[in-house]
CSV table of C-alpha atoms in Angstrom, one decimal:
chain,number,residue,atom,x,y,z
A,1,UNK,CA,6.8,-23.3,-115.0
A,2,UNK,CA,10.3,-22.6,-113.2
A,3,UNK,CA,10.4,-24.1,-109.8
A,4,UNK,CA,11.1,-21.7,-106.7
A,5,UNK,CA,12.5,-23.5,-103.9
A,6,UNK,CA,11.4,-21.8,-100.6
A,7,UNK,CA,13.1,-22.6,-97.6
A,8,UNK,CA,11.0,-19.8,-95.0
A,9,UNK,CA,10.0,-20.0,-91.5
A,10,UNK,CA,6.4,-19.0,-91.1
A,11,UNK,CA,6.7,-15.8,-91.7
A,12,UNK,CA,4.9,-13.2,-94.2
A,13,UNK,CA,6.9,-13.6,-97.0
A,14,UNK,CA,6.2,-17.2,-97.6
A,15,UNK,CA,2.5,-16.5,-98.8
A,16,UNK,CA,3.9,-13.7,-100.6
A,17,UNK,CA,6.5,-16.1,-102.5
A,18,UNK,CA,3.9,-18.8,-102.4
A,19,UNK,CA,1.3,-16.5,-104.1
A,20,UNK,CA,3.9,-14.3,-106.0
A,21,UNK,CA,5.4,-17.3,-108.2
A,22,UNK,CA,2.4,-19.0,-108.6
A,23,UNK,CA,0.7,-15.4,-110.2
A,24,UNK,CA,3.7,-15.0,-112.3
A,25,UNK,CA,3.4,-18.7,-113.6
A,26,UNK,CA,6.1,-20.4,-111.6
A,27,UNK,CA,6.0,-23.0,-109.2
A,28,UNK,CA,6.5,-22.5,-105.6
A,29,UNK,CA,8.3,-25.8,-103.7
A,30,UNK,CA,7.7,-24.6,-100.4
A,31,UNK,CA,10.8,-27.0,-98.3
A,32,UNK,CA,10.7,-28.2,-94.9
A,33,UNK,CA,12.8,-25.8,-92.4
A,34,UNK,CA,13.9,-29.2,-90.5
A,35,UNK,CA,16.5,-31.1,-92.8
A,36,UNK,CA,19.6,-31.2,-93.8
A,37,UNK,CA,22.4,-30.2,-95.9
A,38,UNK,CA,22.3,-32.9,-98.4
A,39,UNK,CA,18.2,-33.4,-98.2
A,40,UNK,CA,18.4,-29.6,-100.0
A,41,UNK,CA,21.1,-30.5,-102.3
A,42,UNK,CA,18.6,-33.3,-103.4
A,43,UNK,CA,15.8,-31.0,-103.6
A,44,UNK,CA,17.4,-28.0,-105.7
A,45,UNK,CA,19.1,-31.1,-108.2
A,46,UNK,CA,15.7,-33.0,-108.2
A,47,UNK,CA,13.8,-29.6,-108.6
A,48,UNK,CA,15.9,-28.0,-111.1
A,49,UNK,CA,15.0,-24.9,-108.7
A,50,UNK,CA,16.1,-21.7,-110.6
A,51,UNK,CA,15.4,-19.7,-107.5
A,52,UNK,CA,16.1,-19.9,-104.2
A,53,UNK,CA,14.4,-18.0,-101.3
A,54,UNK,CA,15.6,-18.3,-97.8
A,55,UNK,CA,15.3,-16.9,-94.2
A,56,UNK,CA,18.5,-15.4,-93.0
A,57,UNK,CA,18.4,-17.7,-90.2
A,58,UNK,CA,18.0,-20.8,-92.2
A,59,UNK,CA,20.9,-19.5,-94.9
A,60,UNK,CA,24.2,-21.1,-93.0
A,61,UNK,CA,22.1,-24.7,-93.9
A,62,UNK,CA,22.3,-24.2,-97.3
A,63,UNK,CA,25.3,-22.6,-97.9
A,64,UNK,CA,28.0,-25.5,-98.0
A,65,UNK,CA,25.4,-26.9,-101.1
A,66,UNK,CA,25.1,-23.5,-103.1
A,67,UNK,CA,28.6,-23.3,-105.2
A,68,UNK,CA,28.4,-26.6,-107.1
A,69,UNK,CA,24.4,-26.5,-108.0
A,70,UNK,CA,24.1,-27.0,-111.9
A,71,UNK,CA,20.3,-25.1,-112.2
A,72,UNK,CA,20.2,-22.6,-109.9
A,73,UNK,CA,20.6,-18.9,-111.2
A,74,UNK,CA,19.3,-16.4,-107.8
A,75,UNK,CA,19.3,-17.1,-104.4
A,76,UNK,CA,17.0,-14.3,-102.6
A,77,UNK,CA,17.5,-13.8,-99.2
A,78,UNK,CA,14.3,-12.9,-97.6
A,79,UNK,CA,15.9,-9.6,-95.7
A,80,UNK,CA,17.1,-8.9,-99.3
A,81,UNK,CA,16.4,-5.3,-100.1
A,82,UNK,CA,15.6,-6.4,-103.6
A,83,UNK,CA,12.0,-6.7,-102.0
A,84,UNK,CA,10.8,-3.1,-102.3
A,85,UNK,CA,12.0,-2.9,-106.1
A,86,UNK,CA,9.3,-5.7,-107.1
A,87,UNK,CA,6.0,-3.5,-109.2
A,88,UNK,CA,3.1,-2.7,-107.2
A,89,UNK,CA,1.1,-4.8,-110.2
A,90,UNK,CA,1.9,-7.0,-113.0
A,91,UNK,CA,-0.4,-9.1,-114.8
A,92,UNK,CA,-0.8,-13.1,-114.0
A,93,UNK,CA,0.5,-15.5,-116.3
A,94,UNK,CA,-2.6,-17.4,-118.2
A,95,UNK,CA,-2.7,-20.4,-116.5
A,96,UNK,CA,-5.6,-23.4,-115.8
A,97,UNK,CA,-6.9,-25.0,-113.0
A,98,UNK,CA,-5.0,-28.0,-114.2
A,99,UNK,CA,-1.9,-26.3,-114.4
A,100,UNK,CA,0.9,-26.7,-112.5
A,101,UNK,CA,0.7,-24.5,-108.9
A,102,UNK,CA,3.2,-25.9,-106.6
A,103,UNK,CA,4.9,-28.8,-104.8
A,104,UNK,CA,5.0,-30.2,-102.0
A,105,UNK,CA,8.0,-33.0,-101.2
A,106,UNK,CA,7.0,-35.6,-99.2
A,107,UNK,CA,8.6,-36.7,-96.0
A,108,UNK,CA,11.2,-38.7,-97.2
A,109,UNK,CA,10.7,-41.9,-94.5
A,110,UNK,CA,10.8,-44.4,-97.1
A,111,UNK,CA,13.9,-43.3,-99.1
A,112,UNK,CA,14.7,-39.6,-100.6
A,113,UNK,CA,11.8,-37.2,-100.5
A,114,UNK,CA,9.5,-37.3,-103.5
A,115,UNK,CA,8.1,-34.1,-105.0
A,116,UNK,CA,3.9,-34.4,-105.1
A,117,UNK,CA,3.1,-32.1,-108.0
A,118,UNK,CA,-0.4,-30.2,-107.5
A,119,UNK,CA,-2.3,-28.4,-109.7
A,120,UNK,CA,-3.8,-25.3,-109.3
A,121,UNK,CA,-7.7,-26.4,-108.6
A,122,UNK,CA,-6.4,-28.4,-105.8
A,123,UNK,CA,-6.0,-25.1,-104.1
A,124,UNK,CA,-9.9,-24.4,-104.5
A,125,UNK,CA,-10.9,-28.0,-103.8
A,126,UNK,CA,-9.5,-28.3,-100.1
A,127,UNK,CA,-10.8,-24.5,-99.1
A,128,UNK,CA,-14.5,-25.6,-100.7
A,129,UNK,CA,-14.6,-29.1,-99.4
A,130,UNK,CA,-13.1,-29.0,-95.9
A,131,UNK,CA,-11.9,-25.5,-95.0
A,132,UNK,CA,-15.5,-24.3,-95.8
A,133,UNK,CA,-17.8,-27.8,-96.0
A,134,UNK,CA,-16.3,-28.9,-92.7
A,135,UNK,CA,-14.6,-26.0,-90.6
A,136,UNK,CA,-17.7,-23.4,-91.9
A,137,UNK,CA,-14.2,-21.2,-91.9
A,138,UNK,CA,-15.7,-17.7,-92.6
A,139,UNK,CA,-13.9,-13.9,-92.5
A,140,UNK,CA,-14.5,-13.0,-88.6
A,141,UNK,CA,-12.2,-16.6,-87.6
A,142,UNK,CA,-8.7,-16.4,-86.3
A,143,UNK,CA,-6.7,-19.1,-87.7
A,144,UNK,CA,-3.4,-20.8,-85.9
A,145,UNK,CA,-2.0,-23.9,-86.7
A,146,UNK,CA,1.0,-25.2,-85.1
A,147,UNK,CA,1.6,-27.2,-88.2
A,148,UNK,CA,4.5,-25.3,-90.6
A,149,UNK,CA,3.0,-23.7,-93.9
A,150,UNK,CA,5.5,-26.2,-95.4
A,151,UNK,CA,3.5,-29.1,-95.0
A,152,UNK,CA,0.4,-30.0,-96.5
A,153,UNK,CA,-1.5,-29.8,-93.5
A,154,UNK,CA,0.0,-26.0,-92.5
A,155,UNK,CA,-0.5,-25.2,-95.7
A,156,UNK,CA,-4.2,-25.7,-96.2
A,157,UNK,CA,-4.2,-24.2,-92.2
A,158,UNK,CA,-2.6,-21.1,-92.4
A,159,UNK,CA,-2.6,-20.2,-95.7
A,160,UNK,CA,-5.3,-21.7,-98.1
A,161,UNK,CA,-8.8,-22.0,-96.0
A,162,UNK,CA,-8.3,-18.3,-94.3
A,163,UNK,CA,-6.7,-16.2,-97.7
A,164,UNK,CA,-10.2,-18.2,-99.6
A,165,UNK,CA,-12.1,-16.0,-97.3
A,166,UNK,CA,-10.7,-13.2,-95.9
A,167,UNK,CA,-9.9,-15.1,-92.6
A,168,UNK,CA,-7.1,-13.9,-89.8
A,169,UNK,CA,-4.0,-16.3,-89.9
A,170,UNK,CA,-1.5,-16.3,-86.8
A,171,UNK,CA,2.1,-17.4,-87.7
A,172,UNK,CA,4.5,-18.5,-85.1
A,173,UNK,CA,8.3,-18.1,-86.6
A,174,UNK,CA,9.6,-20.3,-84.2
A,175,UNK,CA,9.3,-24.1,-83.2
A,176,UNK,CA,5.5,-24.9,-82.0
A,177,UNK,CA,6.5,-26.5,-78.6
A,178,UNK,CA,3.7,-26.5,-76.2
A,179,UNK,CA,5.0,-23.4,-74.5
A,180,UNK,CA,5.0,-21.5,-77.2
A,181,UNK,CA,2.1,-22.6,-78.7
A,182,UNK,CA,-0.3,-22.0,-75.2
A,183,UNK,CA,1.2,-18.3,-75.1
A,184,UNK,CA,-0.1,-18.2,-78.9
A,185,UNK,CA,-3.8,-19.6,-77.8
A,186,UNK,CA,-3.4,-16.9,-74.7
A,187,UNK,CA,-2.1,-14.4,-76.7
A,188,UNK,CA,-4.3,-14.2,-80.3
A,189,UNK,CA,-7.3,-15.6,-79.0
A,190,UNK,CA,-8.0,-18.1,-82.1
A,191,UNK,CA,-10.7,-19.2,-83.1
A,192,UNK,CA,-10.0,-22.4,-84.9
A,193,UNK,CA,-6.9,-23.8,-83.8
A,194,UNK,CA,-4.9,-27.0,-85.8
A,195,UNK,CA,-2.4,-29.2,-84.3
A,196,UNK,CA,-1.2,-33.2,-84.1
A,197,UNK,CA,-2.0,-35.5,-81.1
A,198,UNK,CA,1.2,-35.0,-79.2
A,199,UNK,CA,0.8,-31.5,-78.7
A,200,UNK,CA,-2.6,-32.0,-77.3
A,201,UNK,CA,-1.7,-34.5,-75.0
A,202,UNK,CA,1.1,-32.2,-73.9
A,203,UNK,CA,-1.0,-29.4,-73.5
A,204,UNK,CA,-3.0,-31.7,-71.6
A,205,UNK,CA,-0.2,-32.8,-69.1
A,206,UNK,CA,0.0,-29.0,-67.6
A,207,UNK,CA,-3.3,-28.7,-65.4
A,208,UNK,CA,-2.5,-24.6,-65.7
A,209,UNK,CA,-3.8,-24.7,-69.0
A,210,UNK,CA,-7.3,-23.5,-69.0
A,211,UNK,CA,-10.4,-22.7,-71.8
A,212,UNK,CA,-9.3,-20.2,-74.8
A,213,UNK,CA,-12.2,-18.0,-75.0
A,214,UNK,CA,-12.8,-18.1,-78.4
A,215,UNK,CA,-12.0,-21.2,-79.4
A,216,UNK,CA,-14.8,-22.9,-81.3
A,217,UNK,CA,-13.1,-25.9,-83.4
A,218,UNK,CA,-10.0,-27.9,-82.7
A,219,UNK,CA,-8.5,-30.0,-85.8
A,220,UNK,CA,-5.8,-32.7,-85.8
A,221,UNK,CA,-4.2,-35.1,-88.0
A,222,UNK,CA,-0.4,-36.5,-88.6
A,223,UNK,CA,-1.7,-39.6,-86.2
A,224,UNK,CA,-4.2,-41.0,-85.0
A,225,UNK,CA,-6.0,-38.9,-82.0
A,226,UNK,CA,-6.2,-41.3,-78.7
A,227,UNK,CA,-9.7,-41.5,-77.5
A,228,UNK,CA,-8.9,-40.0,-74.5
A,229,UNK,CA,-7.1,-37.4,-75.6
A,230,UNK,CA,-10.3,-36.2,-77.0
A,231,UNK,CA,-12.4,-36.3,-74.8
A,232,UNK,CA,-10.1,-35.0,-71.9
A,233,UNK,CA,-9.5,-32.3,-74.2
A,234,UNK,CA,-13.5,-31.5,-74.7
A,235,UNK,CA,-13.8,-31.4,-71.3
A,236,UNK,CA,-11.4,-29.1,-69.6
A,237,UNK,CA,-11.4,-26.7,-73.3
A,238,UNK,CA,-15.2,-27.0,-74.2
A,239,UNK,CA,-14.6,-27.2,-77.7
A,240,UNK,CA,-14.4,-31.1,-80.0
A,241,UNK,CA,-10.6,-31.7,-81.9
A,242,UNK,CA,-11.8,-32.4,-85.0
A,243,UNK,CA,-9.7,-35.7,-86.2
A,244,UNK,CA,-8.3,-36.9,-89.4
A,245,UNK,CA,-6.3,-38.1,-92.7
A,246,UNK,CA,-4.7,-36.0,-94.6
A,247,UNK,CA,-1.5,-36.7,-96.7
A,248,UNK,CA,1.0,-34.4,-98.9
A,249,UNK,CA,-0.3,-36.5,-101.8
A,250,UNK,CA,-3.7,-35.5,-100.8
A,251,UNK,CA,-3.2,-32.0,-99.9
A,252,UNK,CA,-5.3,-31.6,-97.0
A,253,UNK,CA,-7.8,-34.1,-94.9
A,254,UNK,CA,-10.2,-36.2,-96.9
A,255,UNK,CA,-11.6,-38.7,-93.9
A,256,UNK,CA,-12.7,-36.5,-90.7
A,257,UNK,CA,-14.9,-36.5,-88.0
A,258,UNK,CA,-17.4,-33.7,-88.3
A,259,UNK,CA,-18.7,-31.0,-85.9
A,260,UNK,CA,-21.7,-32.8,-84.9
A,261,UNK,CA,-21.0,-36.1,-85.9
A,262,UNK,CA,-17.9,-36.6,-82.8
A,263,UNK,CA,-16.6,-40.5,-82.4
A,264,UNK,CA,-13.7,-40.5,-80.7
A,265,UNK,CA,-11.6,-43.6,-81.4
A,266,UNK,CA,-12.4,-42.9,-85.6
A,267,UNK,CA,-11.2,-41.4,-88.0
A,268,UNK,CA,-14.8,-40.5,-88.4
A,269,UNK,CA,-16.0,-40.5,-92.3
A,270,UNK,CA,-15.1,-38.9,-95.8
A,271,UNK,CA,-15.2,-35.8,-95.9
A,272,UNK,CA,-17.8,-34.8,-98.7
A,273,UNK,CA,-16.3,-34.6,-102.1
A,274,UNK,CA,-13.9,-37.7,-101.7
A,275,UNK,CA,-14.6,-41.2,-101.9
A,276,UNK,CA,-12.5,-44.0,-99.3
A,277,UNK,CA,-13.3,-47.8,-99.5
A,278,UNK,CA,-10.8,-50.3,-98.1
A,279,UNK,CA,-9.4,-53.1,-100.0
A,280,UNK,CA,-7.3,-56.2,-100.0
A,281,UNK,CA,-4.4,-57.1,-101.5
A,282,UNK,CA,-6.1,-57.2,-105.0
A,283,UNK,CA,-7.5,-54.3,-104.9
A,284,UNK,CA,-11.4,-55.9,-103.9
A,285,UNK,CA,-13.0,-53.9,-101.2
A,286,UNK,CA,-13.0,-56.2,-98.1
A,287,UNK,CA,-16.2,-56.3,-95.7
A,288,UNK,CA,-17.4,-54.3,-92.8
A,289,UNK,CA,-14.5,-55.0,-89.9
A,290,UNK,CA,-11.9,-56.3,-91.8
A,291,UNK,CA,-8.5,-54.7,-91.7
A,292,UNK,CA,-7.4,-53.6,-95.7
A,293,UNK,CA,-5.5,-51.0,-97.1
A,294,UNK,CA,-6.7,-47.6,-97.9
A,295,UNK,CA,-7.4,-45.9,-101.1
A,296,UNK,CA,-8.7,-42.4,-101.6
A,297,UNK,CA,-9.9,-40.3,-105.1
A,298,UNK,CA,-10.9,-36.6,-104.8
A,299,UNK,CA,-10.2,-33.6,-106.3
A,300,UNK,CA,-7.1,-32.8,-105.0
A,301,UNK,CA,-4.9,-35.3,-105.7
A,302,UNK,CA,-1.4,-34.8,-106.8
A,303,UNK,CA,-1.1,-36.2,-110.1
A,304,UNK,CA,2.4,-38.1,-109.9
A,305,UNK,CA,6.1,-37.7,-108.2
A,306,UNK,CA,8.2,-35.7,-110.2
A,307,UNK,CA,10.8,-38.1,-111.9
A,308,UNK,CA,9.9,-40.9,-109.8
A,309,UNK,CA,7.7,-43.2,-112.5
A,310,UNK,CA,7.9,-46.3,-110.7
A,311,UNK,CA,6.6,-44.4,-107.2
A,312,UNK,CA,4.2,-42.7,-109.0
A,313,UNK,CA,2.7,-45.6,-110.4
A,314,UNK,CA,2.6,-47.2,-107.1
A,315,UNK,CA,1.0,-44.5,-105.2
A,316,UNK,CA,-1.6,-43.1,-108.1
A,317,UNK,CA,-3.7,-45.9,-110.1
A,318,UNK,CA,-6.1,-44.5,-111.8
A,319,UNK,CA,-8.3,-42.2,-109.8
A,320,UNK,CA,-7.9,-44.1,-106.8
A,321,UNK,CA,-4.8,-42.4,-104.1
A,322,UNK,CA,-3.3,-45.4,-102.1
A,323,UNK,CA,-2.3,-43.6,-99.0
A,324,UNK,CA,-0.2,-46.9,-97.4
A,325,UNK,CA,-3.0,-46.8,-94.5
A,326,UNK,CA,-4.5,-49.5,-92.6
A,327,UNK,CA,-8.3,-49.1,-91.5
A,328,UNK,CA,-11.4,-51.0,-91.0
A,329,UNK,CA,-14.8,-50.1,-90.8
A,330,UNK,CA,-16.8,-50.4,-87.8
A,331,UNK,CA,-20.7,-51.0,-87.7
A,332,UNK,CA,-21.9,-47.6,-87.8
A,333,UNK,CA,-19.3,-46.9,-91.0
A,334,UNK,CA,-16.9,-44.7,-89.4
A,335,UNK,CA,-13.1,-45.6,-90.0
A,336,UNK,CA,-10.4,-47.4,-87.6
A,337,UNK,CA,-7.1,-46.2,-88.1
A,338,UNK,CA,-4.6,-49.6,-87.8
A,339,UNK,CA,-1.4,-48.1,-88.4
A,340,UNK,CA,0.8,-47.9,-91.3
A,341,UNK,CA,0.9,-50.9,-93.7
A,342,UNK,CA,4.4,-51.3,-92.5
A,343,UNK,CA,3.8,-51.1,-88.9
A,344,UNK,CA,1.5,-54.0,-88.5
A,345,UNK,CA,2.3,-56.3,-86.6
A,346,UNK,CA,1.0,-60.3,-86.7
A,347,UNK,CA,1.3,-62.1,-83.6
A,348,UNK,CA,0.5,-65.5,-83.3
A,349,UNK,CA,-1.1,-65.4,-87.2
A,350,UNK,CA,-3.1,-62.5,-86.3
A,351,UNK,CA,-3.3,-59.0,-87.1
A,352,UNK,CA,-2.1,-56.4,-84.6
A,353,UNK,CA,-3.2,-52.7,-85.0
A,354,UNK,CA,-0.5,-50.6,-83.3
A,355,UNK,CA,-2.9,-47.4,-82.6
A,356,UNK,CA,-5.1,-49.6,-80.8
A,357,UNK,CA,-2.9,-50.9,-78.6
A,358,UNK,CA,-1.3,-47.2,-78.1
A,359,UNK,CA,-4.8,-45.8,-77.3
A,360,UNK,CA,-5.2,-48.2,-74.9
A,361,UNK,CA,-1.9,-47.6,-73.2
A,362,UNK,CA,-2.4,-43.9,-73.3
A,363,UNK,CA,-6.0,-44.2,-71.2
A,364,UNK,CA,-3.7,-45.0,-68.4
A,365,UNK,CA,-3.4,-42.2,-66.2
A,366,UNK,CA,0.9,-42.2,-65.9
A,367,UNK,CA,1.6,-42.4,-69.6
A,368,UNK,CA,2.2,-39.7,-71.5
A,369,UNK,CA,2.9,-41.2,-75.0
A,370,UNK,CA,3.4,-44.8,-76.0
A,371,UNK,CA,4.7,-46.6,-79.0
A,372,UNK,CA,3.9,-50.1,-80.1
A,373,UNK,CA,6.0,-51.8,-82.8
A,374,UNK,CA,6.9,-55.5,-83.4
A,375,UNK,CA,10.0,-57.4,-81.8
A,376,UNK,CA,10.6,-61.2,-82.0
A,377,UNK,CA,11.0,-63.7,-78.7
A,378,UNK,CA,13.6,-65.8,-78.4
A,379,UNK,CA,11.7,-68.2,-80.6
A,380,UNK,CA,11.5,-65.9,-83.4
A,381,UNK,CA,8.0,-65.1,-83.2
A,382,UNK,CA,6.7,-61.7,-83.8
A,383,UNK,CA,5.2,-59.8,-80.4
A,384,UNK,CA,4.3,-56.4,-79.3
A,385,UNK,CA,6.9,-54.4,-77.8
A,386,UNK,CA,5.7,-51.0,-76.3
A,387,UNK,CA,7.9,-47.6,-75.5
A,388,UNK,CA,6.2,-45.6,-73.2
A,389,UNK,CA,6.9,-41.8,-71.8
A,390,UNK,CA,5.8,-41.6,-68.2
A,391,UNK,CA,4.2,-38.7,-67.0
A,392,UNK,CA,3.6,-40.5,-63.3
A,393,UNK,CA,4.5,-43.2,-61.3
A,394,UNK,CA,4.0,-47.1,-63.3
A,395,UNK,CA,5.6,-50.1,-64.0
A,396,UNK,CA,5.6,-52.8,-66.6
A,397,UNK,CA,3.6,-55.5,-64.7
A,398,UNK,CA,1.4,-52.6,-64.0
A,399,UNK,CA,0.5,-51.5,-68.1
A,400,UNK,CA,0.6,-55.2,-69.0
A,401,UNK,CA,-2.4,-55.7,-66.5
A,402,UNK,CA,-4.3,-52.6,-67.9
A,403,UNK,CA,-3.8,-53.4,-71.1
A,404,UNK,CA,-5.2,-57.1,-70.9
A,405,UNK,CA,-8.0,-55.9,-68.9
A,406,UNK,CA,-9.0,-54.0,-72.0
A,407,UNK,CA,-7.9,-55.6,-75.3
A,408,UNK,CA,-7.5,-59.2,-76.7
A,409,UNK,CA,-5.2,-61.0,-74.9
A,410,UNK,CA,-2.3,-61.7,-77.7
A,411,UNK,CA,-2.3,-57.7,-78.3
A,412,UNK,CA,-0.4,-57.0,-75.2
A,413,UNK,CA,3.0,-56.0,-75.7
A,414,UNK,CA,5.7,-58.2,-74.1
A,415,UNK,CA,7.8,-55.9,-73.5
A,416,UNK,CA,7.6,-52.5,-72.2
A,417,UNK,CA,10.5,-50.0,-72.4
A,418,UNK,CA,10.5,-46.8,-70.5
A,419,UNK,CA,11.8,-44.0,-72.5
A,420,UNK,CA,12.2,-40.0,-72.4
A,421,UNK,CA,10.7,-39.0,-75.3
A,422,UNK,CA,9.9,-41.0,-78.7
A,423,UNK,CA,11.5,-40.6,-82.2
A,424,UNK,CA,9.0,-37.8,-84.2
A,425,UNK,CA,9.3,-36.4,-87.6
A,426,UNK,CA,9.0,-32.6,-88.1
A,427,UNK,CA,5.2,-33.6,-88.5
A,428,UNK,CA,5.0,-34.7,-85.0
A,429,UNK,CA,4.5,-38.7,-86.1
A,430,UNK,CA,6.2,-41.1,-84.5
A,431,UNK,CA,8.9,-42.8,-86.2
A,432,UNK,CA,8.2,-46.5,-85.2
A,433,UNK,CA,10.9,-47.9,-87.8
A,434,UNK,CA,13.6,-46.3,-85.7
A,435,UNK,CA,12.2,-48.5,-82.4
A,436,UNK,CA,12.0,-51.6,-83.9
C-alpha cells in the first residue's frame, strides 16, 4: 500500500510501473509530465511516495525538490539498468477489488491538486461499461489517444480498454500537437482514435488532412465538442467523434453519445451502468430544460481525496459524484453541457451558458476557437465578453451580428477580443478564470 510516484512520458515502462506496483500491492500515482517544481514537491509530501520513477528527460524537473523530501527512499530512473535485475515472476500481493489500485491527482485549477484514490474494480468497470459496452473495443483495434496515460481519460485510452482485451495501443513520447498527432493517424493506421475538441478543430483547419483508412470511432471529452466540429469532422473523415464527460473523480466517461445514437450539440446520454440527474441547489432534481448542477454514481468512483476531508465531502455524498457541471436536459433526454458552475454567467438576471455561446461563435466560418466568460460594463452589470482565435478574415461587428442572428439576444458578448491562442490546461480545456 506504498505509493509510487510516476513521472513518465508515454512510454512502455509506465504500464509496466503502472501494472508492476499495482501486482506487487503498491500504489501507482501516475503524475502529470506538465508541472512544476513545487507542484511535485506537493505531490511526493502529500503522497508520502516512497518511490520515485522518472524519464531521464523529465529528471532536471525534479531534481532541485529531491534532497529535502522527508518519505522518499528510491528514485528509479527509467534508463536505470536496475530494470533487467527485476524476476521474470513473482507472485501478486492478495488484494480486492476494493482495494486500493492507484491515484490519480486532479488538475489542481481550484487550489493544490487533490489525490482521487481508486480502487481496483474501477479498473474493470470503465473497460466493461464504456471501453467494451460503448467502443465494442475488441483484440484486432489499434488504439491512439492523444490524451497522456496520466490523465484519467489517457489512462482508460491507452492503457485500460486495449490491455482488457488484447488490443494494439500507439504511444506518442512527445507533445500531441496536431502535427504530430496526423503523422501518428498516417503513420499507425488506428482504428479508434481519442482526442479533445481543440485538436479536432485544428486538425480541421488544414484542408490536406484527409480520411484514415481504418478509422472506425472517434472519442472526445475535456470540453464540450462544438456542433460543427462534429459534423465537419464526419464529413470530410467518414467516421462520428464520439462526445463526452469524463472526470479524474470518475475515471473515465460516464455521459456519451453512442455509435448510433449521434446528437451533436449533447453530451448525448449515460452511458449504461451510471446513473446522471440534474439538480438544484438542494439537491431536488430540477425539470426537463432547466439548467442544475450535475451529479453522477457508478462504479467507478473514487472514493475520497486523500487528506482532504472537507473536499472530499464536498465532491462525494453518498453515492452520488458532484462533478461541478452545469447541464440541462432537452426534450428527447439527451444532456446540454452549460459550462462549469463557476463559469456561468447571469446577464440581465438570466442564466448564460458559455458553451452555447462558443458553439455558436465557432459555426462561423473565420473562427478557430472562442471563449466566452463574464466582464462587467461600466455600470457594473455582468455581460458576455468573448476571446476569439481567427483562422480568417472577421471583425467584431461582424460575430456580434452572427451571433444574434442565432441565439437570444442578451447572450451576445459585448465585447469581442481577438487573441492568438487561448489559455489551456495540459488537458486541452480552456482556462476561462485566467480571461476574466
Amino acid at each position: 500500500e506504498q505509493r509510487v510516484l510516476l513521472l513518465l512520458l508515454d512510454v512502455p515502462e509506465l504500464p509496466a510501473v503502472f501494472w508492476g506496483a499495482i501486482k506487487l500491492g503498491a500504489v501507482p500515482v501516475p503524475a502529470n509530465t506538465m508541472l512544476t517544481s513545487s507542484d511535485y514537491d506537493h505531490m511526493l509530501r502529500d503522497s508520502r511516495a516512497r518511490v520515485l520513477v522518472v524519464s531521464p528527460a523529465l529528471y532536471e524537473k525534479v531534481e532541485p525538490i529531491l534532497r529535502d523530501q522527508p518519505f522518499l527512499r528510491h528514485i528509479v530512473r527509467s534508463d536505470d539498468p536496475l530494470w533487467t535485475l527485476s524476476p521474470d515472476h513473482f507472485e501478486p500481493a492478495e488484494t480486492s477489488r476494493d482495494d486500493v489500485a492507484f491515484w490519480l491527482y486532479s488538475s489542481g485549477s481550484t487550489g493544490k491538486p487533490k489525490g482521487a484514490i481508486h480502487l481496483h474494480g474501477h479498473l474493470d468497470a470503465t473497460a466493461r461499461l464504456y471501453g467494451e459496452g460503448v467502443l465494442g473495443i475488441r483484440e484486432d483495434d489499434v488504439v491512439f489517444s492523444a490524451a497522456k496515460l496520466f490523465f484519467a481519460y489517457g489512462l482508460g485510452n491507452g492503457m485500460t480498454f486495449p490491455f482488457s482485451v488484447g488490443a494494439t495501443t500507439v504511444l506518442l513520447e512527445g507533445r500531441p500537437t496536431p502535427q504530430a498527432v496526423v503523422k501518428v493517424l498516417r503513420e499507425e493506421q488506428p482504428t479508434i482514435f481519442f482526442g479533445v475538441p481543440t485538436l479536432f478543430a485544428s486538425i480541421l483547419a488544414d484542408p490536406s488532412n484527409t480520411r484514415v483508412p481504418r478509422l472506425r470511432v472517434c472519442v472526445s471529452a475535456g470540453e464540450a465538442l462544438p456542433k460543427e466540429i462534429g459534423e465537419r469532422w464526419k464529413k470530410r473523415f467518414g467516421v462520428d467523434i464520439l462526445d463526452g464527460i469524463g472526470s479524474t473523480e470518475m475515471l473515465h466517461i460516464f455521459l456519451s453519445l453512442q455509435p448510433g445514437d449521434i446528437k451533436y450539440g449533447t453530451t448525448g446520454k449515460p452511458v449504461p451502468g451510471y446513473d446522471c440527474e440534474i439538480v438544484d441547489e438542494r439537491e431536488q432534481p430540477v425539470q426537463p430544460g432547466a439548467i442544475g448542477d450535475l451529479r453522477v454514481r457508478g462504479p467507478s468512483s473514487a472514493i475520497g481525496y486523500w487528506n482532504n476531508r472537507e473536499k472530499s465531502i464536498a465532491a462525494f455524498r453518498g453515492p452520488w459524484t458532484y462533478t461541478g457541471d452545469k447541464f440541462y436536459q432537452d426534450d428527447a433526454g439527451y444532456f446540454v453541457f452549460c459550462g462549469r458552475s463557476d463559469d456561468m454567467i447571469k446577464a440581465g438576471g438570466i442564466w448564460v451558458s458559455p458553451a452555447e455561446v462558443e458553439a455558436c461563435l465557432i459555426e462561423h466560418p473565420a473562427v478557430l476557437e472562442a471563449a466566452v466568460v463574464a466582464h462587467a460594463d461600466e455600470n457594473g452589470l455582468t455581460k458576455p465578453k468573448a476571446f476569439v482565435v481567427r483562422k480568417g478574415e472577421c471583425s467584431a461587428e461582424e460575430l456580434q451580428a452572427h451571433v444574434k442572428s442565432r441565439l437570444a439576444h442578451y447572450k451576445y458578448p459585448r465585447w469581442i477580443e481577438f487573441v492568438e491562442a487561448l489559455p489551456k490546461t495540459a488537458t486541452g480545456k480552456i482556462q476561462r478564470f485566467r480571461l476574466r
